[in-house]
mmCIF file of C-alpha atoms in Angstrom:
data_model
loop_
_atom_site.group_PDB
_atom_site.id
_atom_site.type_symbol
_atom_site.label_atom_id
_atom_site.label_comp_id
_atom_site.label_asym_id
_atom_site.label_seq_id
_atom_site.Cartn_x
_atom_site.Cartn_y
_atom_site.Cartn_z
ATOM 1 C CA UNK U 8 0.000 0.000 0.000
ATOM 2 C CA UNK U 9 1.319 3.441 -0.945
ATOM 3 C CA UNK U 10 1.358 6.086 1.776
ATOM 4 C CA UNK U 11 0.203 9.494 0.577
ATOM 5 C CA UNK U 12 2.375 12.202 2.038
ATOM 6 C CA UNK U 13 0.767 15.416 3.234
ATOM 7 C CA UNK U 14 2.457 17.803 0.810
ATOM 8 C CA UNK U 15 0.946 19.695 -2.099
ATOM 9 C CA UNK U 16 2.971 17.974 -4.846
ATOM 10 C CA UNK U 17 1.990 14.501 -3.640
ATOM 11 C CA UNK U 18 -1.646 15.575 -3.282
ATOM 12 C CA UNK U 19 -1.594 16.816 -6.875
ATOM 13 C CA UNK U 20 0.017 13.631 -8.183
ATOM 14 C CA UNK U 21 -2.421 11.313 -6.392
ATOM 15 C CA UNK U 22 -5.475 13.454 -7.234
ATOM 16 C CA UNK U 23 -6.228 14.122 -3.551
ATOM 17 C CA UNK U 24 -8.383 17.163 -4.296
ATOM 18 C CA UNK U 25 -9.566 17.811 -0.735
ATOM 19 C CA UNK U 26 -6.041 17.880 0.699
ATOM 20 C CA UNK U 27 -4.841 19.815 -2.334
ATOM 21 C CA UNK U 28 -7.371 22.578 -1.689
ATOM 22 C CA UNK U 29 -6.421 22.762 1.994
ATOM 23 C CA UNK U 30 -2.697 22.987 1.231
ATOM 24 C CA UNK U 31 -3.153 25.455 -1.635
ATOM 25 C CA UNK U 32 -5.154 27.861 0.540
ATOM 26 C CA UNK U 33 -2.977 27.502 3.641
ATOM 27 C CA UNK U 34 -2.079 30.951 4.934
ATOM 28 C CA UNK U 35 -4.101 32.619 2.166
ATOM 29 C CA UNK U 36 -6.471 35.530 3.002
ATOM 30 C CA UNK U 37 -10.040 34.270 2.926
ATOM 31 C CA UNK U 38 -9.157 30.682 3.775
ATOM 32 C CA UNK U 39 -10.411 27.626 1.917
ATOM 33 C CA UNK U 40 -13.655 29.193 0.684
ATOM 34 C CA UNK U 41 -13.530 32.846 -0.281
ATOM 35 C CA UNK U 42 -16.792 34.619 -1.066
ATOM 36 C CA UNK U 43 -16.071 37.724 -3.117
ATOM 37 C CA UNK U 44 -19.484 39.129 -2.184
ATOM 38 C CA UNK U 45 -18.657 39.247 1.529
ATOM 39 C CA UNK U 46 -18.479 42.845 2.808
ATOM 40 C CA UNK U 47 -15.083 44.147 3.785
ATOM 41 C CA UNK U 48 -14.313 44.433 7.467
ATOM 42 C CA UNK U 49 -12.892 47.718 8.759
ATOM 43 C CA UNK U 50 -9.413 46.305 9.336
ATOM 44 C CA UNK U 51 -9.473 44.615 5.942
ATOM 45 C CA UNK U 52 -10.557 47.827 4.218
ATOM 46 C CA UNK U 53 -7.755 49.773 5.900
ATOM 47 C CA UNK U 54 -5.213 47.197 4.745
ATOM 48 C CA UNK U 55 -6.535 47.320 1.186
ATOM 49 C CA UNK U 56 -6.518 51.131 1.159
ATOM 50 C CA UNK U 57 -2.827 50.928 2.063
ATOM 51 C CA UNK U 58 -2.175 48.850 -1.053
ATOM 52 C CA UNK U 59 -0.127 50.943 -3.556
ATOM 53 C CA UNK U 60 -2.631 50.391 -6.370
ATOM 54 C CA UNK U 61 -5.523 51.454 -4.151
ATOM 55 C CA UNK U 62 -3.610 54.465 -2.814
ATOM 56 C CA UNK U 63 -3.075 55.743 -6.361
ATOM 57 C CA UNK U 64 -6.689 55.068 -7.279
ATOM 58 C CA UNK U 65 -8.079 56.940 -4.265
ATOM 59 C CA UNK U 66 -5.780 59.892 -4.884
ATOM 60 C CA UNK U 67 -6.771 60.015 -8.538
ATOM 61 C CA UNK U 68 -10.534 59.448 -8.405
ATOM 62 C CA UNK U 69 -11.753 60.489 -4.961
ATOM 63 C CA UNK U 70 -14.381 63.192 -5.570
ATOM 64 C CA UNK U 71 -14.850 64.455 -2.052
ATOM 65 C CA UNK U 72 -17.884 66.350 -0.843
ATOM 66 C CA UNK U 73 -18.576 69.658 -2.591
ATOM 67 C CA UNK U 74 -18.790 72.686 -0.297
ATOM 68 C CA UNK U 75 -21.396 75.451 -0.431
ATOM 69 C CA UNK U 76 -18.739 77.822 -1.781
ATOM 70 C CA UNK U 77 -18.512 75.719 -4.937
ATOM 71 C CA UNK U 78 -22.004 76.842 -5.892
ATOM 72 C CA UNK U 79 -21.780 80.537 -5.007
ATOM 73 C CA UNK U 80 -22.103 82.719 -8.057
ATOM 74 C CA UNK U 81 -22.903 79.739 -10.261
ATOM 75 C CA UNK U 82 -25.739 77.315 -10.729
ATOM 76 C CA UNK U 83 -26.777 77.099 -7.114
ATOM 77 C CA UNK U 84 -29.920 75.044 -7.531
ATOM 78 C CA UNK U 85 -31.129 71.847 -5.912
ATOM 79 C CA UNK U 86 -30.801 69.778 -9.097
ATOM 80 C CA UNK U 87 -27.071 70.461 -9.384
ATOM 81 C CA UNK U 88 -26.500 69.629 -5.739
ATOM 82 C CA UNK U 89 -28.444 66.370 -6.092
ATOM 83 C CA UNK U 90 -26.427 65.395 -9.171
ATOM 84 C CA UNK U 91 -23.162 65.916 -7.321
ATOM 85 C CA UNK U 92 -24.388 63.898 -4.349
ATOM 86 C CA UNK U 93 -25.418 61.064 -6.675
ATOM 87 C CA UNK U 94 -21.998 61.122 -8.327
ATOM 88 C CA UNK U 95 -20.303 60.900 -4.932
ATOM 89 C CA UNK U 96 -22.420 57.898 -3.943
ATOM 90 C CA UNK U 97 -21.789 56.135 -7.257
ATOM 91 C CA UNK U 98 -18.083 56.886 -7.011
ATOM 92 C CA UNK U 99 -17.909 55.386 -3.528
ATOM 93 C CA UNK U 100 -19.827 52.313 -4.723
ATOM 94 C CA UNK U 101 -17.350 51.746 -7.566
ATOM 95 C CA UNK U 102 -14.418 52.296 -5.217
ATOM 96 C CA UNK U 103 -15.909 49.604 -2.970
ATOM 97 C CA UNK U 104 -16.068 47.264 -5.981
ATOM 98 C CA UNK U 105 -12.454 48.050 -6.763
ATOM 99 C CA UNK U 106 -11.470 47.242 -3.173
ATOM 100 C CA UNK U 107 -12.949 43.774 -3.655
ATOM 101 C CA UNK U 108 -10.923 43.390 -6.837
ATOM 102 C CA UNK U 109 -7.761 44.322 -4.948
ATOM 103 C CA UNK U 110 -8.723 41.861 -2.200
ATOM 104 C CA UNK U 111 -9.074 39.125 -4.819
ATOM 105 C CA UNK U 112 -5.712 40.016 -6.358
ATOM 106 C CA UNK U 113 -4.027 39.867 -2.939
ATOM 107 C CA UNK U 114 -5.592 36.454 -2.344
ATOM 108 C CA UNK U 115 -4.513 35.126 -5.746
ATOM 109 C CA UNK U 116 -0.961 36.387 -5.240
ATOM 110 C CA UNK U 117 -0.816 34.395 -1.995
ATOM 111 C CA UNK U 118 -2.293 31.366 -3.776
ATOM 112 C CA UNK U 119 0.337 31.619 -6.504
ATOM 113 C CA UNK U 120 3.117 31.332 -3.936
ATOM 114 C CA UNK U 121 1.677 27.990 -2.809
ATOM 115 C CA UNK U 122 0.685 26.703 -6.244
ATOM 116 C CA UNK U 123 3.807 27.527 -8.233
ATOM 117 C CA UNK U 124 6.536 26.474 -5.803
ATOM 118 C CA UNK U 125 8.447 23.467 -7.212
ATOM 119 C CA UNK U 126 8.740 20.406 -5.022
ATOM 120 C CA UNK U 127 9.437 16.679 -4.929
ATOM 121 C CA UNK U 128 7.008 13.781 -4.825
ATOM 122 C CA UNK U 129 7.079 11.916 -1.508
ATOM 123 C CA UNK U 130 6.582 8.153 -1.906
ATOM 124 C CA UNK U 131 6.556 5.496 0.798
ATOM 125 C CA UNK U 132 4.600 2.783 2.565
ATOM 126 C CA UNK U 133 4.319 4.636 5.890
ATOM 127 C CA UNK U 134 5.072 8.093 7.327
ATOM 128 C CA UNK U 135 8.540 6.978 8.443
ATOM 129 C CA UNK U 136 9.785 5.337 5.258
ATOM 130 C CA UNK U 137 9.328 8.078 2.681
ATOM 131 C CA UNK U 138 11.561 8.541 -0.338
ATOM 132 C CA UNK U 139 11.575 11.809 -2.311
ATOM 133 C CA UNK U 140 11.153 11.423 -6.054
ATOM 134 C CA UNK U 141 11.976 13.964 -8.728
ATOM 135 C CA UNK U 142 10.966 14.171 -12.372
ATOM 136 C CA UNK U 143 13.165 12.045 -14.608
ATOM 137 C CA UNK U 144 13.181 11.156 -18.278
ATOM 138 C CA UNK U 145 13.386 7.907 -20.138
ATOM 139 C CA UNK U 146 14.374 7.429 -23.770
ATOM 140 C CA UNK U 147 13.204 4.541 -25.860
ATOM 141 C CA UNK U 148 12.855 3.658 -29.492
ATOM 142 C CA UNK U 149 9.700 5.027 -31.088
ATOM 143 C CA UNK U 150 8.446 2.871 -33.961
ATOM 144 C CA UNK U 151 5.834 5.498 -34.897
ATOM 145 C CA UNK U 152 8.161 8.452 -35.098
ATOM 146 C CA UNK U 153 10.619 7.541 -37.828
ATOM 147 C CA UNK U 154 8.705 7.390 -41.090
ATOM 148 C CA UNK U 155 9.004 10.460 -43.259
ATOM 149 C CA UNK U 156 11.079 12.400 -40.697
ATOM 150 C CA UNK U 157 13.364 15.092 -42.006
ATOM 151 C CA UNK U 158 16.916 13.874 -42.163
ATOM 152 C CA UNK U 159 15.891 10.199 -42.279
ATOM 153 C CA UNK U 160 14.787 7.856 -45.001
ATOM 154 C CA UNK U 161 11.264 8.351 -46.278
ATOM 155 C CA UNK U 162 8.688 5.621 -46.694
ATOM 156 C CA UNK U 163 9.785 2.960 -49.175
ATOM 157 C CA UNK U 164 13.419 4.091 -48.966
ATOM 158 C CA UNK U 165 15.929 2.285 -46.756
ATOM 159 C CA UNK U 166 19.260 3.472 -45.418
ATOM 160 C CA UNK U 167 20.953 1.014 -47.777
ATOM 161 C CA UNK U 168 19.297 2.681 -50.786
ATOM 162 C CA UNK U 169 20.275 6.189 -49.719
ATOM 163 C CA UNK U 170 23.718 5.276 -48.559
ATOM 164 C CA UNK U 171 23.110 7.110 -45.285
ATOM 165 C CA UNK U 172 23.425 5.816 -41.748
ATOM 166 C CA UNK U 173 20.140 4.476 -40.351
ATOM 167 C CA UNK U 174 18.315 6.864 -38.016
ATOM 168 C CA UNK U 175 16.538 5.304 -35.053
ATOM 169 C CA UNK U 176 13.633 7.503 -33.883
ATOM 170 C CA UNK U 177 13.612 8.005 -30.119
ATOM 171 C CA UNK U 178 10.831 8.995 -27.779
ATOM 172 C CA UNK U 179 11.423 10.990 -24.600
ATOM 173 C CA UNK U 180 8.956 10.513 -21.759
ATOM 174 C CA UNK U 181 8.881 11.592 -18.114
ATOM 175 C CA UNK U 182 8.226 9.778 -14.848
ATOM 176 C CA UNK U 183 8.930 10.052 -11.104
ATOM 177 C CA UNK U 184 12.292 8.682 -10.045
ATOM 178 C CA UNK U 185 14.085 8.526 -6.705
ATOM 179 C CA UNK U 186 17.328 9.060 -8.627
ATOM 180 C CA UNK U 187 16.249 12.513 -9.762
ATOM 181 C CA UNK U 188 16.504 15.699 -7.678
ATOM 182 C CA UNK U 189 14.545 17.618 -10.324
ATOM 183 C CA UNK U 190 11.665 19.504 -8.690
ATOM 184 C CA UNK U 191 8.430 20.389 -10.452
ATOM 185 C CA UNK U 192 5.354 22.483 -9.727
ATOM 186 C CA UNK U 193 2.170 20.858 -8.367
ATOM 187 C CA UNK U 194 0.601 21.259 -11.819
ATOM 188 C CA UNK U 195 3.477 19.332 -13.405
ATOM 189 C CA UNK U 196 2.965 16.551 -10.872
ATOM 190 C CA UNK U 197 -0.795 16.500 -11.500
ATOM 191 C CA UNK U 198 -0.171 16.153 -15.245
ATOM 192 C CA UNK U 199 2.430 13.463 -14.626
ATOM 193 C CA UNK U 200 -0.048 11.540 -12.449
ATOM 194 C CA UNK U 201 -2.904 12.100 -14.929
ATOM 195 C CA UNK U 202 -4.909 13.585 -12.065
ATOM 196 C CA UNK U 203 -7.682 15.376 -13.918
ATOM 197 C CA UNK U 204 -9.608 16.781 -10.954
ATOM 198 C CA UNK U 205 -6.392 18.119 -9.455
ATOM 199 C CA UNK U 206 -5.513 19.773 -12.766
ATOM 200 C CA UNK U 207 -8.893 21.517 -12.904
ATOM 201 C CA UNK U 208 -8.591 22.705 -9.307
ATOM 202 C CA UNK U 209 -5.027 23.981 -9.703
ATOM 203 C CA UNK U 210 -5.901 25.967 -12.817
ATOM 204 C CA UNK U 211 -9.073 27.290 -11.177
ATOM 205 C CA UNK U 212 -7.055 28.532 -8.190
ATOM 206 C CA UNK U 213 -4.559 30.255 -10.481
ATOM 207 C CA UNK U 214 -1.665 27.860 -11.075
ATOM 208 C CA UNK U 215 0.661 29.046 -13.837
ATOM 209 C CA UNK U 216 0.156 26.707 -16.795
ATOM 210 C CA UNK U 217 3.177 28.248 -18.560
ATOM 211 C CA UNK U 218 5.620 27.600 -15.738
ATOM 212 C CA UNK U 219 8.675 25.687 -16.896
ATOM 213 C CA UNK U 220 10.871 23.221 -15.101
ATOM 214 C CA UNK U 221 14.162 25.016 -14.701
ATOM 215 C CA UNK U 222 16.840 23.653 -12.450
ATOM 216 C CA UNK U 223 20.517 22.759 -12.623
ATOM 217 C CA UNK U 224 20.354 19.125 -11.597
ATOM 218 C CA UNK U 225 23.982 18.249 -12.207
ATOM 219 C CA UNK U 226 23.391 15.889 -15.125
ATOM 220 C CA UNK U 227 26.089 15.670 -17.765
ATOM 221 C CA UNK U 228 25.061 16.948 -21.212
ATOM 222 C CA UNK U 229 25.352 13.530 -22.909
ATOM 223 C CA UNK U 230 22.673 12.116 -20.588
ATOM 224 C CA UNK U 231 20.043 14.696 -21.417
ATOM 225 C CA UNK U 232 17.317 14.240 -24.034
ATOM 226 C CA UNK U 233 18.425 16.818 -26.574
ATOM 227 C CA UNK U 234 15.380 16.411 -28.902
ATOM 228 C CA UNK U 235 13.121 18.288 -26.479
ATOM 229 C CA UNK U 236 15.451 20.042 -24.037
ATOM 230 C CA UNK U 237 17.561 23.145 -24.514
ATOM 231 C CA UNK U 238 20.727 22.664 -22.531
ATOM 232 C CA UNK U 239 24.238 24.034 -22.184
ATOM 233 C CA UNK U 240 27.061 22.658 -20.107
ATOM 234 C CA UNK U 241 27.683 24.735 -16.996
ATOM 235 C CA UNK U 242 30.182 23.808 -14.272
ATOM 236 C CA UNK U 243 29.942 20.119 -15.137
ATOM 237 C CA UNK U 244 26.161 20.145 -14.934
ATOM 238 C CA UNK U 245 23.290 20.986 -17.201
ATOM 239 C CA UNK U 246 20.179 23.068 -16.504
ATOM 240 C CA UNK U 247 16.903 21.620 -17.771
ATOM 241 C CA UNK U 248 14.624 24.254 -19.249
ATOM 242 C CA UNK U 249 11.483 24.587 -21.242
ATOM 243 C CA UNK U 250 9.225 21.793 -19.996
ATOM 244 C CA UNK U 251 5.737 23.184 -19.381
ATOM 245 C CA UNK U 252 2.840 21.041 -18.107
ATOM 246 C CA UNK U 253 1.404 20.936 -21.632
ATOM 247 C CA UNK U 254 4.713 19.770 -23.103
ATOM 248 C CA UNK U 255 4.930 17.150 -20.376
ATOM 249 C CA UNK U 256 1.511 15.764 -21.337
ATOM 250 C CA UNK U 257 2.480 15.764 -25.019
ATOM 251 C CA UNK U 258 5.773 13.977 -24.336
ATOM 252 C CA UNK U 259 3.992 11.289 -22.296
ATOM 253 C CA UNK U 260 1.214 11.053 -24.896
ATOM 254 C CA UNK U 261 -1.406 11.650 -22.217
ATOM 255 C CA UNK U 262 -4.098 12.735 -24.657
ATOM 256 C CA UNK U 263 -7.001 12.780 -22.181
ATOM 257 C CA UNK U 264 -4.912 14.703 -19.653
ATOM 258 C CA UNK U 265 -3.836 17.181 -22.326
ATOM 259 C CA UNK U 266 -7.474 17.758 -23.263
ATOM 260 C CA UNK U 267 -8.436 18.403 -19.624
ATOM 261 C CA UNK U 268 -5.490 20.762 -19.165
ATOM 262 C CA UNK U 269 -6.251 22.813 -22.270
ATOM 263 C CA UNK U 270 -9.956 23.047 -21.409
ATOM 264 C CA UNK U 271 -9.151 24.238 -17.877
ATOM 265 C CA UNK U 272 -6.681 26.823 -19.196
ATOM 266 C CA UNK U 273 -9.240 28.093 -21.728
ATOM 267 C CA UNK U 274 -11.891 28.477 -19.015
ATOM 268 C CA UNK U 275 -9.436 30.276 -16.757
ATOM 269 C CA UNK U 276 -8.424 32.616 -19.592
ATOM 270 C CA UNK U 277 -12.063 33.578 -20.163
ATOM 271 C CA UNK U 278 -12.513 34.325 -16.458
ATOM 272 C CA UNK U 279 -9.391 36.491 -16.381
ATOM 273 C CA UNK U 280 -10.533 38.315 -19.512
ATOM 274 C CA UNK U 281 -13.916 39.110 -17.941
ATOM 275 C CA UNK U 282 -12.212 40.299 -14.775
ATOM 276 C CA UNK U 283 -9.932 42.555 -16.771
ATOM 277 C CA UNK U 284 -12.919 44.060 -18.599
ATOM 278 C CA UNK U 285 -14.735 44.563 -15.292
ATOM 279 C CA UNK U 286 -11.733 46.358 -13.843
ATOM 280 C CA UNK U 287 -11.386 48.575 -16.912
ATOM 281 C CA UNK U 288 -15.107 49.420 -16.826
ATOM 282 C CA UNK U 289 -14.903 50.471 -13.182
ATOM 283 C CA UNK U 290 -11.854 52.631 -13.856
ATOM 284 C CA UNK U 291 -13.663 54.146 -16.858
ATOM 285 C CA UNK U 292 -16.680 55.114 -14.741
ATOM 286 C CA UNK U 293 -14.437 56.570 -12.051
ATOM 287 C CA UNK U 294 -12.580 58.606 -14.672
ATOM 288 C CA UNK U 295 -15.802 59.880 -16.274
ATOM 289 C CA UNK U 296 -17.255 61.121 -12.981
ATOM 290 C CA UNK U 297 -13.978 62.730 -11.999
ATOM 291 C CA UNK U 298 -13.739 64.474 -15.379
ATOM 292 C CA UNK U 299 -17.383 65.608 -15.169
ATOM 293 C CA UNK U 300 -16.870 66.980 -11.659
ATOM 294 C CA UNK U 301 -13.749 68.828 -12.779
ATOM 295 C CA UNK U 302 -15.530 70.204 -15.854
ATOM 296 C CA UNK U 303 -18.417 71.476 -13.728
ATOM 297 C CA UNK U 304 -15.998 73.028 -11.254
ATOM 298 C CA UNK U 305 -14.163 74.854 -14.028
ATOM 299 C CA UNK U 306 -17.483 75.953 -15.521
ATOM 300 C CA UNK U 307 -18.640 77.377 -12.175
ATOM 301 C CA UNK U 308 -15.304 79.073 -11.710
ATOM 302 C CA UNK U 309 -15.529 80.593 -15.182
ATOM 303 C CA UNK U 310 -19.059 81.874 -14.555
ATOM 304 C CA UNK U 311 -17.966 83.320 -11.230
ATOM 305 C CA UNK U 312 -15.089 85.158 -12.887
ATOM 306 C CA UNK U 313 -17.385 86.453 -15.639
ATOM 307 C CA UNK U 314 -19.881 87.744 -13.082
ATOM 308 C CA UNK U 315 -17.107 89.441 -11.126
ATOM 309 C CA UNK U 316 -15.776 91.045 -14.311
ATOM 310 C CA UNK U 317 -19.288 92.177 -15.218
ATOM 311 C CA UNK U 318 -19.774 93.755 -11.796
ATOM 312 C CA UNK U 319 -16.402 95.481 -12.010
ATOM 313 C CA UNK U 320 -17.137 96.807 -15.493
ATOM 314 C CA UNK U 321 -20.577 97.996 -14.401
ATOM 315 C CA UNK U 322 -19.082 99.757 -11.404
ATOM 316 C CA UNK U 323 -16.299 101.346 -13.440
ATOM 317 C CA UNK U 324 -18.858 102.506 -16.050
ATOM 318 C CA UNK U 325 -20.735 104.398 -13.354
ATOM 319 C CA UNK U 326 -17.591 105.705 -11.735
ATOM 320 C CA UNK U 327 -18.496 109.439 -11.984
ATOM 321 C CA UNK U 328 -22.233 109.260 -11.466
ATOM 322 C CA UNK U 329 -22.235 109.465 -7.709
ATOM 323 C CA UNK U 330 -20.780 113.004 -7.322
ATOM 324 C CA UNK U 331 -22.907 114.725 -10.041
ATOM 325 C CA UNK U 332 -26.021 113.310 -8.441
ATOM 326 C CA UNK U 333 -24.921 114.739 -5.091
ATOM 327 C CA UNK U 334 -24.140 118.147 -6.695
ATOM 328 C CA UNK U 335 -27.519 118.244 -8.435
ATOM 329 C CA UNK U 336 -29.349 117.750 -5.170
ATOM 330 C CA UNK U 337 -27.220 120.429 -3.589
#
């Protein structure tokens, strides 16, 4: 019987979705279940308002309450006052929506730290006898990969006919191995274990589907599978780069797993696109109200200046009328 270790990589590999959710949300604001509709607590709102993005937004779009002096000499009617009050309420409502967006972004940043940290698979029969396993490759002859390949003989043409050396097509696949220290993300391990529910959950929580395995594992260059890996010799070792979860599924010919992965990524991309549009719409409304308030303020200021100039011109036009009137009465 295989003992399932209580780490996130092992939970992903063995499709232990319940434990995977608990480990992924450990130490994350909001906990296991986060309801975006929950109202912000006072302490939470203060922390969000201290976020640099929120600080800039408040400084840029806060309308503030208009004073009575703003209406003196201009359109000082009840309709204008009501419009400004409505704008202030709508602005505060959109700022509250933006705070929830910032809260979600803070939560997802914390989730990403848990979801995208590479680790080893822990395998054993009991909690005491556990052996760490890394990702390792195997190379074998691929009977399906040689026909018609560039650089090799085409169908109906042998190496004897062409006079060239026979090319043996090879297939590179990946598996857990206790000989390998190569760490991988939980999503890599879920793909390697063909754990479909774990893949869906990891992508839903925000795992990076483009993350690559990148680690100097100390292998010599002649041991690495050059057909799929980019490698250069460094200090007697060789860094492995470029293996995404999708490429891992393709290399292992896990067609069903690849389909699940791509569907989950497509769904996640649509969600992120809608969120981006929502954020842009909120910022657009905030900008429109701020611009309208500023336009009205400048308009009132211009009318006030015009009225003052009119009064000054009227007074200067009657500058000599006061004394002649007094002389006439005398």
